[in-house]
Amino acid sequence: LEKARLLDRQSQKIFRIGTSLLNPAIRFMELWYKLYDEFQDCQLQLVPFADDHEGILSEIGQIGKKFDFLFGVCDSSFWLERCQFLQLGTFHKMIAVPRSHRLAGKKLLDIKDLFGETLMMVKEGDSPVNDRIRKDLSRYPAIHIEDTPPYFDISVFNRCAATGHPLLIVECWKDVHQGLVALPVRWNYTIPYGLLFSRNPSGEVLRFLHAVEKLKEKEG
């Protein structure tokens, strides 16, 4: 009986899920348990990785080798050269500021609230959404833009806290740095989120993606 159980465990498919501070596995887990009945023959293994703006491209290149899935925001042309992406929704773009900042007490920002500020945002050329925001904001000479690295890590949030410069972030990162407060803005900028997977996915990965698409259709 024990040998049979061992063989049964060995025959189970293991999905390896990447997890990090900016790309936590929690949202994948929420999705997983909605589909659990269809995948009781599978197990999950969480694989931690570092959000390092200098090394993130090599991590994305490991999808299909080190990870089967990452769950996160994706609007990067360089990322999409290395993996595929199934969009599941969008997150709003927000502004983060230190808790001592003059804007920190506001419930909702207007563009004019950023006049006289130095707004930190990723450098131009990789994200169509961020490039569009930059182009729109460039119409306001009272807003100075400071380039950050093209991919965020905790050092970018630390710089925001240290300098007091507002930082353009994504809604799902609002609690990443406890010294900052994230504020909604009166605009309609969003960025896609969903599943990142290999350019050459396995049959089991394709089975899961098909189930996710069916769930997405069902939930509308």
PDB file of C-alpha atoms in Angstrom:
ATOM      1  CA  LEU A   1       0.000   0.000   0.000  1.00  0.00           C
ATOM      2  CA  GLU A   2       2.818   2.397   0.908  1.00  0.00           C
ATOM      3  CA  LYS A   3       4.573   1.616  -2.383  1.00  0.00           C
ATOM      4  CA  ALA A   4       1.356   2.349  -4.264  1.00  0.00           C
ATOM      5  CA  ARG A   5       1.033   5.704  -2.518  1.00  0.00           C
ATOM      6  CA  LEU A   6       4.646   6.561  -3.385  1.00  0.00           C
ATOM      7  CA  LEU A   7       4.083   5.696  -7.035  1.00  0.00           C
ATOM      8  CA  ASP A   8       0.903   7.743  -7.018  1.00  0.00           C
ATOM      9  CA  ARG A   9       2.788  10.786  -5.660  1.00  0.00           C
ATOM     10  CA  GLN A  10       5.556  10.325  -8.207  1.00  0.00           C
ATOM     11  CA  SER A  11       3.013  10.210 -11.043  1.00  0.00           C
ATOM     12  CA  GLN A  12       1.470  13.523 -10.020  1.00  0.00           C
ATOM     13  CA  LYS A  13       2.263  16.528 -12.173  1.00  0.00           C
ATOM     14  CA  ILE A  14       3.933  19.356 -10.275  1.00  0.00           C
ATOM     15  CA  PHE A  15       3.268  22.924 -11.367  1.00  0.00           C
ATOM     16  CA  ARG A  16       6.123  25.223 -10.338  1.00  0.00           C
ATOM     17  CA  ILE A  17       4.856  28.701  -9.493  1.00  0.00           C
ATOM     18  CA  GLY A  18       7.281  31.618  -9.271  1.00  0.00           C
ATOM     19  CA  THR A  19       6.766  33.969  -6.350  1.00  0.00           C
ATOM     20  CA  SER A  20       8.390  37.254  -5.346  1.00  0.00           C
ATOM     21  CA  LEU A  21       7.594  40.510  -3.579  1.00  0.00           C
ATOM     22  CA  LEU A  22       6.203  42.175  -6.712  1.00  0.00           C
ATOM     23  CA  ASN A  23       4.847  39.002  -8.291  1.00  0.00           C
ATOM     24  CA  PRO A  24       3.410  37.035  -5.359  1.00  0.00           C
ATOM     25  CA  ALA A  25       1.828  33.634  -5.906  1.00  0.00           C
ATOM     26  CA  ILE A  26      -1.259  34.503  -3.853  1.00  0.00           C
ATOM     27  CA  ARG A  27      -3.326  35.436  -6.912  1.00  0.00           C
ATOM     28  CA  PHE A  28      -2.332  32.231  -8.656  1.00  0.00           C
ATOM     29  CA  MET A  29      -3.448  30.325  -5.556  1.00  0.00           C
ATOM     30  CA  GLU A  30      -6.853  32.022  -5.669  1.00  0.00           C
ATOM     31  CA  LEU A  31      -7.192  30.906  -9.278  1.00  0.00           C
ATOM     32  CA  TRP A  32      -5.886  27.419  -8.495  1.00  0.00           C
ATOM     33  CA  TYR A  33      -8.496  26.676  -5.849  1.00  0.00           C
ATOM     34  CA  LYS A  34     -11.292  27.668  -8.209  1.00  0.00           C
ATOM     35  CA  LEU A  35     -10.037  24.899 -10.522  1.00  0.00           C
ATOM     36  CA  TYR A  36      -8.846  22.452  -7.894  1.00  0.00           C
ATOM     37  CA  ASP A  37     -11.440  19.759  -8.661  1.00  0.00           C
ATOM     38  CA  GLU A  38     -10.121  19.492 -12.222  1.00  0.00           C
ATOM     39  CA  PHE A  39      -6.482  19.227 -11.132  1.00  0.00           C
ATOM     40  CA  GLN A  40      -6.456  16.906  -8.129  1.00  0.00           C
ATOM     41  CA  ASP A  41      -3.851  14.883 -10.011  1.00  0.00           C
ATOM     42  CA  CYS A  42      -1.475  17.856  -9.775  1.00  0.00           C
ATOM     43  CA  GLN A  43       0.563  19.488  -7.033  1.00  0.00           C
ATOM     44  CA  LEU A  44       1.976  22.977  -6.633  1.00  0.00           C
ATOM     45  CA  GLN A  45       5.527  23.945  -5.782  1.00  0.00           C
ATOM     46  CA  LEU A  46       6.328  27.573  -4.991  1.00  0.00           C
ATOM     47  CA  VAL A  47       9.666  28.748  -6.382  1.00  0.00           C
ATOM     48  CA  PRO A  48      10.926  32.046  -4.927  1.00  0.00           C
ATOM     49  CA  PHE A  49      12.913  34.492  -7.008  1.00  0.00           C
ATOM     50  CA  ALA A  50      14.259  38.004  -6.494  1.00  0.00           C
ATOM     51  CA  ASP A  51      12.792  41.167  -7.993  1.00  0.00           C
ATOM     52  CA  ASP A  52      16.138  42.511  -9.198  1.00  0.00           C
ATOM     53  CA  HIS A  53      15.846  45.036 -12.021  1.00  0.00           C
ATOM     54  CA  GLU A  54      19.205  43.895 -13.383  1.00  0.00           C
ATOM     55  CA  GLY A  55      18.357  40.183 -13.344  1.00  0.00           C
ATOM     56  CA  ILE A  56      14.628  39.996 -13.972  1.00  0.00           C
ATOM     57  CA  LEU A  57      14.957  39.340 -17.708  1.00  0.00           C
ATOM     58  CA  SER A  58      17.015  36.226 -17.037  1.00  0.00           C
ATOM     59  CA  GLU A  59      14.328  35.074 -14.568  1.00  0.00           C
ATOM     60  CA  ILE A  60      11.606  35.625 -17.171  1.00  0.00           C
ATOM     61  CA  GLY A  61      13.743  33.595 -19.572  1.00  0.00           C
ATOM     62  CA  GLN A  62      13.537  30.687 -17.097  1.00  0.00           C
ATOM     63  CA  ILE A  63       9.775  30.330 -17.502  1.00  0.00           C
ATOM     64  CA  GLY A  64       9.253  26.790 -18.697  1.00  0.00           C
ATOM     65  CA  LYS A  65      12.469  25.650 -17.012  1.00  0.00           C
ATOM     66  CA  LYS A  66      12.579  27.031 -13.472  1.00  0.00           C
ATOM     67  CA  PHE A  67       8.868  27.957 -13.350  1.00  0.00           C
ATOM     68  CA  ASP A  68       5.750  26.778 -15.151  1.00  0.00           C
ATOM     69  CA  PHE A  69       3.834  29.958 -14.339  1.00  0.00           C
ATOM     70  CA  LEU A  70       4.283  33.443 -13.006  1.00  0.00           C
ATOM     71  CA  PHE A  71       1.292  35.574 -12.117  1.00  0.00           C
ATOM     72  CA  GLY A  72       1.826  39.278 -12.524  1.00  0.00           C
ATOM     73  CA  VAL A  73       1.423  42.465 -14.510  1.00  0.00           C
ATOM     74  CA  CYS A  74       2.903  42.402 -17.982  1.00  0.00           C
ATOM     75  CA  ASP A  75       3.214  45.184 -20.513  1.00  0.00           C
ATOM     76  CA  SER A  76       6.866  44.629 -21.365  1.00  0.00           C
ATOM     77  CA  SER A  77       7.881  43.936 -24.945  1.00  0.00           C
ATOM     78  CA  PHE A  78      11.176  42.478 -23.679  1.00  0.00           C
ATOM     79  CA  TRP A  79       9.321  40.086 -21.351  1.00  0.00           C
ATOM     80  CA  LEU A  80       7.037  39.005 -24.186  1.00  0.00           C
ATOM     81  CA  GLU A  81      10.053  38.082 -26.299  1.00  0.00           C
ATOM     82  CA  ARG A  82      10.801  35.449 -23.638  1.00  0.00           C
ATOM     83  CA  CYS A  83       7.360  34.105 -22.684  1.00  0.00           C
ATOM     84  CA  GLN A  84       3.676  34.064 -23.511  1.00  0.00           C
ATOM     85  CA  PHE A  85       0.972  35.886 -21.575  1.00  0.00           C
ATOM     86  CA  LEU A  86      -2.680  35.110 -20.881  1.00  0.00           C
ATOM     87  CA  GLN A  87      -4.394  38.310 -19.770  1.00  0.00           C
ATOM     88  CA  LEU A  88      -6.957  37.895 -17.003  1.00  0.00           C
ATOM     89  CA  GLY A  89      -7.713  41.524 -16.202  1.00  0.00           C
ATOM     90  CA  THR A  90      -6.216  44.932 -15.546  1.00  0.00           C
ATOM     91  CA  PHE A  91      -4.927  46.905 -12.587  1.00  0.00           C
ATOM     92  CA  HIS A  92      -5.167  50.675 -12.235  1.00  0.00           C
ATOM     93  CA  LYS A  93      -2.122  52.898 -12.324  1.00  0.00           C
ATOM     94  CA  MET A  94      -1.665  54.807  -9.049  1.00  0.00           C
ATOM     95  CA  ILE A  95       0.761  57.251  -7.440  1.00  0.00           C
ATOM     96  CA  ALA A  96       2.779  56.312  -4.351  1.00  0.00           C
ATOM     97  CA  VAL A  97       4.190  58.945  -2.006  1.00  0.00           C
ATOM     98  CA  PRO A  98       5.833  58.842   1.455  1.00  0.00           C
ATOM     99  CA  ARG A  99       3.369  59.026   4.320  1.00  0.00           C
ATOM    100  CA  SER A 100       4.799  62.451   5.232  1.00  0.00           C
ATOM    101  CA  HIS A 101       4.261  63.874   1.733  1.00  0.00           C
ATOM    102  CA  ARG A 102       1.903  66.829   1.218  1.00  0.00           C
ATOM    103  CA  LEU A 103      -0.355  64.653  -0.978  1.00  0.00           C
ATOM    104  CA  ALA A 104      -0.493  61.643   1.338  1.00  0.00           C
ATOM    105  CA  GLY A 105      -3.785  62.638   2.959  1.00  0.00           C
ATOM    106  CA  LYS A 106      -5.688  63.004  -0.290  1.00  0.00           C
ATOM    107  CA  LYS A 107      -8.320  60.436  -1.267  1.00  0.00           C
ATOM    108  CA  LEU A 108      -8.075  61.088  -5.006  1.00  0.00           C
ATOM    109  CA  LEU A 109      -5.448  62.942  -7.002  1.00  0.00           C
ATOM    110  CA  ASP A 110      -5.890  65.171 -10.015  1.00  0.00           C
ATOM    111  CA  ILE A 111      -3.141  65.742 -12.575  1.00  0.00           C
ATOM    112  CA  LYS A 112      -2.689  69.281 -11.257  1.00  0.00           C
ATOM    113  CA  ASP A 113      -1.742  67.846  -7.842  1.00  0.00           C
ATOM    114  CA  LEU A 114       1.494  66.667  -9.464  1.00  0.00           C
ATOM    115  CA  PHE A 115       2.459  70.159 -10.609  1.00  0.00           C
ATOM    116  CA  GLY A 116       5.805  71.097  -9.092  1.00  0.00           C
ATOM    117  CA  GLU A 117       6.634  67.459  -8.373  1.00  0.00           C
ATOM    118  CA  THR A 118       9.258  65.109  -9.822  1.00  0.00           C
ATOM    119  CA  LEU A 119       7.390  61.984 -10.877  1.00  0.00           C
ATOM    120  CA  MET A 120       9.367  58.751 -10.935  1.00  0.00           C
ATOM    121  CA  MET A 121       8.420  56.291 -13.676  1.00  0.00           C
ATOM    122  CA  VAL A 122      10.085  53.613 -15.777  1.00  0.00           C
ATOM    123  CA  LYS A 123      12.227  54.810 -18.633  1.00  0.00           C
ATOM    124  CA  GLU A 124      10.738  54.976 -22.110  1.00  0.00           C
ATOM    125  CA  GLY A 125      10.817  52.177 -24.659  1.00  0.00           C
ATOM    126  CA  ASP A 126       9.563  48.917 -23.128  1.00  0.00           C
ATOM    127  CA  SER A 127       5.990  49.467 -21.928  1.00  0.00           C
ATOM    128  CA  PRO A 128       3.347  50.917 -24.277  1.00  0.00           C
ATOM    129  CA  VAL A 129       1.136  51.850 -21.326  1.00  0.00           C
ATOM    130  CA  ASN A 130       3.886  53.730 -19.505  1.00  0.00           C
ATOM    131  CA  ASP A 131       5.055  55.361 -22.725  1.00  0.00           C
ATOM    132  CA  ARG A 132       1.514  56.655 -23.314  1.00  0.00           C
ATOM    133  CA  ILE A 133       1.318  58.043 -19.772  1.00  0.00           C
ATOM    134  CA  ARG A 134       4.691  59.739 -20.230  1.00  0.00           C
ATOM    135  CA  LYS A 135       3.566  61.292 -23.532  1.00  0.00           C
ATOM    136  CA  ASP A 136       0.343  62.573 -21.961  1.00  0.00           C
ATOM    137  CA  LEU A 137       2.099  64.002 -18.908  1.00  0.00           C
ATOM    138  CA  SER A 138       4.751  65.682 -21.064  1.00  0.00           C
ATOM    139  CA  ARG A 139       2.064  68.212 -21.990  1.00  0.00           C
ATOM    140  CA  TYR A 140       2.419  69.606 -18.470  1.00  0.00           C
ATOM    141  CA  PRO A 141       5.804  71.332 -18.074  1.00  0.00           C
ATOM    142  CA  ALA A 142       5.101  71.738 -14.344  1.00  0.00           C
ATOM    143  CA  ILE A 143       5.572  67.959 -13.931  1.00  0.00           C
ATOM    144  CA  HIS A 144       9.183  66.827 -14.102  1.00  0.00           C
ATOM    145  CA  ILE A 145       9.778  63.154 -14.931  1.00  0.00           C
ATOM    146  CA  GLU A 146      12.644  61.144 -13.464  1.00  0.00           C
ATOM    147  CA  ASP A 147      13.530  57.818 -15.107  1.00  0.00           C
ATOM    148  CA  THR A 148      13.685  54.689 -12.983  1.00  0.00           C
ATOM    149  CA  PRO A 149      15.134  51.380 -14.202  1.00  0.00           C
ATOM    150  CA  PRO A 150      12.818  49.679 -16.729  1.00  0.00           C
ATOM    151  CA  TYR A 151      11.832  47.032 -14.158  1.00  0.00           C
ATOM    152  CA  PHE A 152      10.938  47.759 -10.555  1.00  0.00           C
ATOM    153  CA  ASP A 153      12.462  46.240  -7.458  1.00  0.00           C
ATOM    154  CA  ILE A 154      12.419  47.354  -3.824  1.00  0.00           C
ATOM    155  CA  SER A 155      15.227  49.855  -4.457  1.00  0.00           C
ATOM    156  CA  VAL A 156      12.831  51.961  -6.543  1.00  0.00           C
ATOM    157  CA  PHE A 157      10.320  52.098  -3.689  1.00  0.00           C
ATOM    158  CA  ASN A 158      13.131  52.938  -1.264  1.00  0.00           C
ATOM    159  CA  ARG A 159      14.205  55.837  -3.489  1.00  0.00           C
ATOM    160  CA  CYS A 160      10.653  57.171  -3.477  1.00  0.00           C
ATOM    161  CA  ALA A 161      10.647  57.031   0.334  1.00  0.00           C
ATOM    162  CA  ALA A 162      14.075  58.702   0.562  1.00  0.00           C
ATOM    163  CA  THR A 163      13.559  61.518  -1.970  1.00  0.00           C
ATOM    164  CA  GLY A 164       9.866  62.212  -1.497  1.00  0.00           C
ATOM    165  CA  HIS A 165       9.331  62.041  -5.246  1.00  0.00           C
ATOM    166  CA  PRO A 166       5.958  60.571  -6.247  1.00  0.00           C
ATOM    167  CA  LEU A 167       6.228  57.169  -7.917  1.00  0.00           C
ATOM    168  CA  LEU A 168       3.989  55.771 -10.657  1.00  0.00           C
ATOM    169  CA  ILE A 169       2.989  52.267  -9.547  1.00  0.00           C
ATOM    170  CA  VAL A 170       0.414  49.566 -10.197  1.00  0.00           C
ATOM    171  CA  GLU A 171      -2.572  49.022  -7.918  1.00  0.00           C
ATOM    172  CA  CYS A 172      -1.370  45.551  -6.881  1.00  0.00           C
ATOM    173  CA  TRP A 173       1.847  47.064  -5.437  1.00  0.00           C
ATOM    174  CA  LYS A 174       0.102  49.466  -3.081  1.00  0.00           C
ATOM    175  CA  ASP A 175       1.248  47.578   0.040  1.00  0.00           C
ATOM    176  CA  VAL A 176       4.792  46.686  -1.060  1.00  0.00           C
ATOM    177  CA  HIS A 177       6.491  49.432   0.992  1.00  0.00           C
ATOM    178  CA  GLN A 178       4.988  50.291   4.386  1.00  0.00           C
ATOM    179  CA  GLY A 179       6.534  53.770   4.312  1.00  0.00           C
ATOM    180  CA  LEU A 180       4.499  54.742   1.264  1.00  0.00           C
ATOM    181  CA  VAL A 181       0.819  55.364   0.640  1.00  0.00           C
ATOM    182  CA  ALA A 182      -0.751  54.608  -2.741  1.00  0.00           C
ATOM    183  CA  LEU A 183      -3.267  57.095  -4.112  1.00  0.00           C
ATOM    184  CA  PRO A 184      -5.772  56.691  -6.965  1.00  0.00           C
ATOM    185  CA  VAL A 185      -5.677  59.323  -9.687  1.00  0.00           C
ATOM    186  CA  ARG A 186      -8.505  60.784 -11.759  1.00  0.00           C
ATOM    187  CA  TRP A 187      -7.416  59.052 -14.955  1.00  0.00           C
ATOM    188  CA  ASN A 188      -8.135  55.803 -16.818  1.00  0.00           C
ATOM    189  CA  TYR A 189      -4.694  54.241 -17.173  1.00  0.00           C
ATOM    190  CA  THR A 190      -4.559  50.496 -16.536  1.00  0.00           C
ATOM    191  CA  ILE A 191      -2.048  47.717 -17.150  1.00  0.00           C
ATOM    192  CA  PRO A 192      -2.767  44.034 -17.953  1.00  0.00           C
ATOM    193  CA  TYR A 193      -2.244  41.235 -15.446  1.00  0.00           C
ATOM    194  CA  GLY A 194      -2.422  37.491 -15.864  1.00  0.00           C
ATOM    195  CA  LEU A 195      -0.397  34.309 -16.349  1.00  0.00           C
ATOM    196  CA  LEU A 196       3.059  34.228 -17.867  1.00  0.00           C
ATOM    197  CA  PHE A 197       4.047  30.856 -19.321  1.00  0.00           C
ATOM    198  CA  SER A 198       6.555  29.255 -21.668  1.00  0.00           C
ATOM    199  CA  ARG A 199       6.741  29.905 -25.386  1.00  0.00           C
ATOM    200  CA  ASN A 200       6.746  26.089 -25.678  1.00  0.00           C
ATOM    201  CA  PRO A 201       4.266  24.989 -22.983  1.00  0.00           C
ATOM    202  CA  SER A 202       3.815  21.383 -21.934  1.00  0.00           C
ATOM    203  CA  GLY A 203       0.539  19.518 -22.365  1.00  0.00           C
ATOM    204  CA  GLU A 204      -0.288  19.943 -18.667  1.00  0.00           C
ATOM    205  CA  VAL A 205       0.332  23.675 -18.844  1.00  0.00           C
ATOM    206  CA  LEU A 206      -1.938  23.910 -21.890  1.00  0.00           C
ATOM    207  CA  ARG A 207      -4.600  21.904 -20.023  1.00  0.00           C
ATOM    208  CA  PHE A 208      -4.489  24.368 -17.151  1.00  0.00           C
ATOM    209  CA  LEU A 209      -4.591  27.377 -19.473  1.00  0.00           C
ATOM    210  CA  HIS A 210      -7.634  25.926 -21.241  1.00  0.00           C
ATOM    211  CA  ALA A 211      -9.378  25.499 -17.875  1.00  0.00           C
ATOM    212  CA  VAL A 212      -8.511  29.093 -16.948  1.00  0.00           C
ATOM    213  CA  GLU A 213      -9.959  30.390 -20.198  1.00  0.00           C
ATOM    214  CA  LYS A 214     -13.181  28.432 -19.627  1.00  0.00           C
ATOM    215  CA  LEU A 215     -13.400  29.865 -16.088  1.00  0.00           C
ATOM    216  CA  LYS A 216     -12.818  33.360 -17.441  1.00  0.00           C
ATOM    217  CA  GLU A 217     -15.677  32.926 -19.915  1.00  0.00           C
ATOM    218  CA  LYS A 218     -17.938  31.565 -17.174  1.00  0.00           C
ATOM    219  CA  GLU A 219     -17.217  34.431 -14.796  1.00  0.00           C
ATOM    220  CA  GLY A 220     -17.601  36.972 -17.587  1.00  0.00           C
TER     221      GLY A 220
END
